[in-house]
Amino acid sequence: MNSSDNALLTIEGKTYSLPIVHGTEGERAIDISKLLQETGCTTLDLGYKNTASCTSRITFLNGNKGILSYRGYGIEELAEKCLFIEVAYLLVHGHLPTATEYDHFRNLLNRFSLIHEDMIHFFDHFPPSAPPMAILSVMVNSLCSYYPEMNDDLTTDIDLTAARLISKIRTIAAFSYKKSLGKPLIYPRPELPYCANFLNMMFDNPVEPYTVRPEAVAALNKLLILHADHEQNCSTATVRLVGSAGVNLYASIAAGINALWGPLHGGANEAVIAMLEAIHQDGGNFQKYIDKAKDKSDAFKLSGFGHRVYKTFDPRGKIIKNACDELLAVLNVHDPLLEIALRLEEVALKDAYFIERNLFPNVDFYSGIIYRALGIPTNMFTVMFALGRLPGWIAQWKEQQEDPRSKIGRPRQVYMGEPARPFVPMSER
Ligand code: SDX
């Protein structure tokens, strides 16, 4: 990060010089760290559309060019050539693992793949209709009770805790699914790699053995890689903000899970399927839904379309769309919702409303088609997003904890309420 020039700001005739910070890829930011102290003014930026909350060495996005990279590696190459666990290691540790480092990481993930047997009783007390994201955040938050080392000292073996979380979240997700069906839990198996182990825990059962298909494992690895990090999105910013108060990693991640749940964020992957199913039920009348999305009097938004940063195709969406075709062909699955999604995209991208606003399909538009082909229920799609995003959340939390400049996050506001006024006792109101 170098500051080689300044921005000039004039307020009531006085000019202030603010340093401009330059990022690795040429991004520029005006450093306003001393703005309030020097000018008495804060800045107002609803939704933080124009605000960088931190510097980071983890992920780079270029929203105009549709570029996404983790630690300098392009997402396309990582999705094509890596396993999810390699990318998780890259995000958390800053480099791709050597064979020795990878084996050590895999052994840790195996060692940590069980959850405390007492935690299994937690599942008995959720109603069958409990949202999987609610269960996930409760269970992840509860891990700090079983591994209290970080409760007092956040720097206590972050890397071990990272491996513990990455491994256990997979078991928690699969166990919650089995419990929701009243089916026996399938425990992790030491010989199965990360994604195969998850699919086996989800779909194996004692009387109908599940065959883990390599094509399904490959598709899941790719999906989890594509979701692994995305700079300062809503849930990652939440993890950082909660962590900035000195909260342990488990509880910070649980906060991120809750932020991801929203239909404007990670919950969109489930909302996309609901939208496509509604269009399917409606005889494929996608124009009706495009018109609803354009109607300002209607709160409906086209789920899976649009993005705060990408103003062109989301590079992840392009890869997932191609992976859809490959997986459905090899599994010989015909999903009518894919045809509807393809037509919806085609018509929307020719519509002036979407063109003028640079609204393109995002990561959530096609991901549900793959999850469906894998047999994952719709109400677990956002859980799948969380499984993928976990290494990114951990890497971002760790980076903040290790930054000596880090402070508790505490934005300001502009007060627009009542001016000071005298108290009136109730008898006189
Ligand atoms: C994720 O930030 C990340 O990186 C997130 C994520 C990650 O990896 O972490 O990429 C994952 O959350 C992807 C986004 C998933 N959400 C959805 O698919 C929900 C549908 N999309 C929209 O709600 C919206 O596009 C957002 C929330 C994604 C972005 O909202 P912004 O940046 O606040 O943009 P905006 O609401 O100001 O929209 C600008 C204009 C508005 O119209 P005008 O007021 O200019 O007339 O575009 C319109 C919006 O009404 N618009 C849409 C639309 N998205 C934006 N209109 C119809 N359908 C949509 N989907």
PDB file of N, CA and C in Angstrom, residues 345-383:
ATOM      1  N   GLU A 345     -32.693 -15.512 -18.209  1.00  0.00           N
ATOM      2  CA  GLU A 345     -31.455 -14.744 -18.396  1.00  0.00           C
ATOM      3  C   GLU A 345     -31.434 -14.107 -19.782  1.00  0.00           C
ATOM      4  N   GLU A 346     -31.782 -14.924 -20.771  1.00  0.00           N
ATOM      5  CA  GLU A 346     -31.727 -14.437 -22.169  1.00  0.00           C
ATOM      6  C   GLU A 346     -32.638 -13.225 -22.354  1.00  0.00           C
ATOM      7  N   VAL A 347     -33.869 -13.295 -21.829  1.00  0.00           N
ATOM      8  CA  VAL A 347     -34.836 -12.197 -22.019  1.00  0.00           C
ATOM      9  C   VAL A 347     -34.441 -10.991 -21.174  1.00  0.00           C
ATOM     10  N   ALA A 348     -34.020 -11.233 -19.924  1.00  0.00           N
ATOM     11  CA  ALA A 348     -33.669 -10.109 -19.044  1.00  0.00           C
ATOM     12  C   ALA A 348     -32.486  -9.332 -19.617  1.00  0.00           C
ATOM     13  N   LEU A 349     -31.511 -10.035 -20.153  1.00  0.00           N
ATOM     14  CA  LEU A 349     -30.293  -9.356 -20.635  1.00  0.00           C
ATOM     15  C   LEU A 349     -30.540  -8.569 -21.913  1.00  0.00           C
ATOM     16  N   LYS A 350     -31.742  -8.728 -22.496  1.00  0.00           N
ATOM     17  CA  LYS A 350     -32.082  -7.922 -23.671  1.00  0.00           C
ATOM     18  C   LYS A 350     -33.020  -6.777 -23.287  1.00  0.00           C
ATOM     19  N   ASP A 351     -33.379  -6.716 -21.999  1.00  0.00           N
ATOM     20  CA  ASP A 351     -34.350  -5.723 -21.543  1.00  0.00           C
ATOM     21  C   ASP A 351     -33.630  -4.465 -21.068  1.00  0.00           C
ATOM     22  N   ALA A 352     -34.068  -3.312 -21.557  1.00  0.00           N
ATOM     23  CA  ALA A 352     -33.386  -2.040 -21.257  1.00  0.00           C
ATOM     24  C   ALA A 352     -33.250  -1.814 -19.749  1.00  0.00           C
ATOM     25  N   TYR A 353     -34.273  -2.217 -18.975  1.00  0.00           N
ATOM     26  CA  TYR A 353     -34.218  -1.986 -17.521  1.00  0.00           C
ATOM     27  C   TYR A 353     -32.965  -2.646 -16.926  1.00  0.00           C
ATOM     28  N   PHE A 354     -32.719  -3.880 -17.327  1.00  0.00           N
ATOM     29  CA  PHE A 354     -31.583  -4.628 -16.773  1.00  0.00           C
ATOM     30  C   PHE A 354     -30.274  -4.139 -17.386  1.00  0.00           C
ATOM     31  N   ILE A 355     -30.330  -3.790 -18.663  1.00  0.00           N
ATOM     32  CA  ILE A 355     -29.112  -3.327 -19.337  1.00  0.00           C
ATOM     33  C   ILE A 355     -28.664  -2.001 -18.720  1.00  0.00           C
ATOM     34  N   GLU A 356     -29.609  -1.080 -18.547  1.00  0.00           N
ATOM     35  CA  GLU A 356     -29.254   0.259 -18.019  1.00  0.00           C
ATOM     36  C   GLU A 356     -28.672   0.169 -16.604  1.00  0.00           C
ATOM     37  N   ARG A 357     -29.135  -0.824 -15.850  1.00  0.00           N
ATOM     38  CA  ARG A 357     -28.666  -0.946 -14.452  1.00  0.00           C
ATOM     39  C   ARG A 357     -27.546  -1.965 -14.288  1.00  0.00           C
ATOM     40  N   ASN A 358     -27.038  -2.458 -15.400  1.00  0.00           N
ATOM     41  CA  ASN A 358     -25.955  -3.459 -15.339  1.00  0.00           C
ATOM     42  C   ASN A 358     -26.313  -4.630 -14.430  1.00  0.00           C
ATOM     43  N   LEU A 359     -27.516  -5.163 -14.653  1.00  0.00           N
ATOM     44  CA  LEU A 359     -27.967  -6.290 -13.826  1.00  0.00           C
ATOM     45  C   LEU A 359     -27.720  -7.592 -14.581  1.00  0.00           C
ATOM     46  N   PHE A 360     -26.819  -8.390 -14.061  1.00  0.00           N
ATOM     47  CA  PHE A 360     -26.458  -9.669 -14.692  1.00  0.00           C
ATOM     48  C   PHE A 360     -26.694 -10.796 -13.680  1.00  0.00           C
ATOM     49  N   PRO A 361     -26.731 -12.036 -14.161  1.00  0.00           N
ATOM     50  CA  PRO A 361     -26.844 -13.160 -13.215  1.00  0.00           C
ATOM     51  C   PRO A 361     -25.647 -13.168 -12.264  1.00  0.00           C
ATOM     52  N   ASN A 362     -25.893 -13.416 -10.982  1.00  0.00           N
ATOM     53  CA  ASN A 362     -24.775 -13.488 -10.030  1.00  0.00           C
ATOM     54  C   ASN A 362     -24.535 -14.935  -9.613  1.00  0.00           C
ATOM     55  N   VAL A 363     -23.720 -15.116  -8.612  1.00  0.00           N
ATOM     56  CA  VAL A 363     -23.289 -16.467  -8.216  1.00  0.00           C
ATOM     57  C   VAL A 363     -24.476 -17.356  -7.851  1.00  0.00           C
ATOM     58  N   ASP A 364     -25.579 -16.720  -7.418  1.00  0.00           N
ATOM     59  CA  ASP A 364     -26.704 -17.512  -6.903  1.00  0.00           C
ATOM     60  C   ASP A 364     -27.678 -17.971  -7.980  1.00  0.00           C
ATOM     61  N   PHE A 365     -27.506 -17.457  -9.218  1.00  0.00           N
ATOM     62  CA  PHE A 365     -28.574 -17.704 -10.198  1.00  0.00           C
ATOM     63  C   PHE A 365     -28.624 -19.163 -10.655  1.00  0.00           C
ATOM     64  N   TYR A 366     -27.479 -19.779 -10.834  1.00  0.00           N
ATOM     65  CA  TYR A 366     -27.462 -21.172 -11.321  1.00  0.00           C
ATOM     66  C   TYR A 366     -27.023 -22.192 -10.261  1.00  0.00           C
ATOM     67  N   SER A 367     -26.511 -21.715  -9.132  1.00  0.00           N
ATOM     68  CA  SER A 367     -25.926 -22.691  -8.178  1.00  0.00           C
ATOM     69  C   SER A 367     -26.964 -23.689  -7.686  1.00  0.00           C
ATOM     70  N   GLY A 368     -28.213 -23.226  -7.523  1.00  0.00           N
ATOM     71  CA  GLY A 368     -29.246 -24.133  -7.008  1.00  0.00           C
ATOM     72  C   GLY A 368     -29.535 -25.286  -7.948  1.00  0.00           C
ATOM     73  N   ILE A 369     -29.327 -25.062  -9.236  1.00  0.00           N
ATOM     74  CA  ILE A 369     -29.581 -26.150 -10.215  1.00  0.00           C
ATOM     75  C   ILE A 369     -28.607 -27.307  -9.941  1.00  0.00           C
ATOM     76  N   ILE A 370     -27.385 -26.943  -9.595  1.00  0.00           N
ATOM     77  CA  ILE A 370     -26.390 -27.996  -9.302  1.00  0.00           C
ATOM     78  C   ILE A 370     -26.715 -28.684  -7.976  1.00  0.00           C
ATOM     79  N   TYR A 371     -27.061 -27.868  -6.956  1.00  0.00           N
ATOM     80  CA  TYR A 371     -27.390 -28.473  -5.669  1.00  0.00           C
ATOM     81  C   TYR A 371     -28.558 -29.449  -5.826  1.00  0.00           C
ATOM     82  N   ARG A 372     -29.546 -29.081  -6.659  1.00  0.00           N
ATOM     83  CA  ARG A 372     -30.702 -29.978  -6.883  1.00  0.00           C
ATOM     84  C   ARG A 372     -30.254 -31.263  -7.521  1.00  0.00           C
ATOM     85  N   ALA A 373     -29.347 -31.141  -8.511  1.00  0.00           N
ATOM     86  CA  ALA A 373     -28.865 -32.342  -9.220  1.00  0.00           C
ATOM     87  C   ALA A 373     -28.086 -33.253  -8.265  1.00  0.00           C
ATOM     88  N   LEU A 374     -27.464 -32.647  -7.240  1.00  0.00           N
ATOM     89  CA  LEU A 374     -26.717 -33.444  -6.247  1.00  0.00           C
ATOM     90  C   LEU A 374     -27.649 -34.068  -5.217  1.00  0.00           C
ATOM     91  N   GLY A 375     -28.913 -33.638  -5.215  1.00  0.00           N
ATOM     92  CA  GLY A 375     -29.891 -34.193  -4.261  1.00  0.00           C
ATOM     93  C   GLY A 375     -30.006 -33.386  -2.984  1.00  0.00           C
ATOM     94  N   ILE A 376     -29.376 -32.216  -2.962  1.00  0.00           N
ATOM     95  CA  ILE A 376     -29.413 -31.367  -1.758  1.00  0.00           C
ATOM     96  C   ILE A 376     -30.748 -30.619  -1.733  1.00  0.00           C
ATOM     97  N   PRO A 377     -31.462 -30.634  -0.602  1.00  0.00           N
ATOM     98  CA  PRO A 377     -32.762 -29.974  -0.543  1.00  0.00           C
ATOM     99  C   PRO A 377     -32.621 -28.463  -0.616  1.00  0.00           C
ATOM    100  N   THR A 378     -33.624 -27.791  -1.168  1.00  0.00           N
ATOM    101  CA  THR A 378     -33.551 -26.338  -1.366  1.00  0.00           C
ATOM    102  C   THR A 378     -33.268 -25.605  -0.059  1.00  0.00           C
ATOM    103  N   ASN A 379     -33.857 -26.074   1.040  1.00  0.00           N
ATOM    104  CA  ASN A 379     -33.689 -25.318   2.301  1.00  0.00           C
ATOM    105  C   ASN A 379     -32.281 -25.468   2.877  1.00  0.00           C
ATOM    106  N   MET A 380     -31.412 -26.193   2.185  1.00  0.00           N
ATOM    107  CA  MET A 380     -30.007 -26.295   2.617  1.00  0.00           C
ATOM    108  C   MET A 380     -29.058 -25.593   1.666  1.00  0.00           C
ATOM    109  N   PHE A 381     -29.615 -24.884   0.660  1.00  0.00           N
ATOM    110  CA  PHE A 381     -28.714 -24.252  -0.308  1.00  0.00           C
ATOM    111  C   PHE A 381     -27.850 -23.159   0.356  1.00  0.00           C
ATOM    112  N   THR A 382     -28.442 -22.405   1.260  1.00  0.00           N
ATOM    113  CA  THR A 382     -27.641 -21.335   1.879  1.00  0.00           C
ATOM    114  C   THR A 382     -26.639 -21.920   2.860  1.00  0.00           C
ATOM    115  N   VAL A 383     -26.989 -23.072   3.440  1.00  0.00           N
ATOM    116  CA  VAL A 383     -26.013 -23.804   4.267  1.00  0.00           C
ATOM    117  C   VAL A 383     -24.809 -24.181   3.415  1.00  0.00           C
TER     118      VAL A 383
END
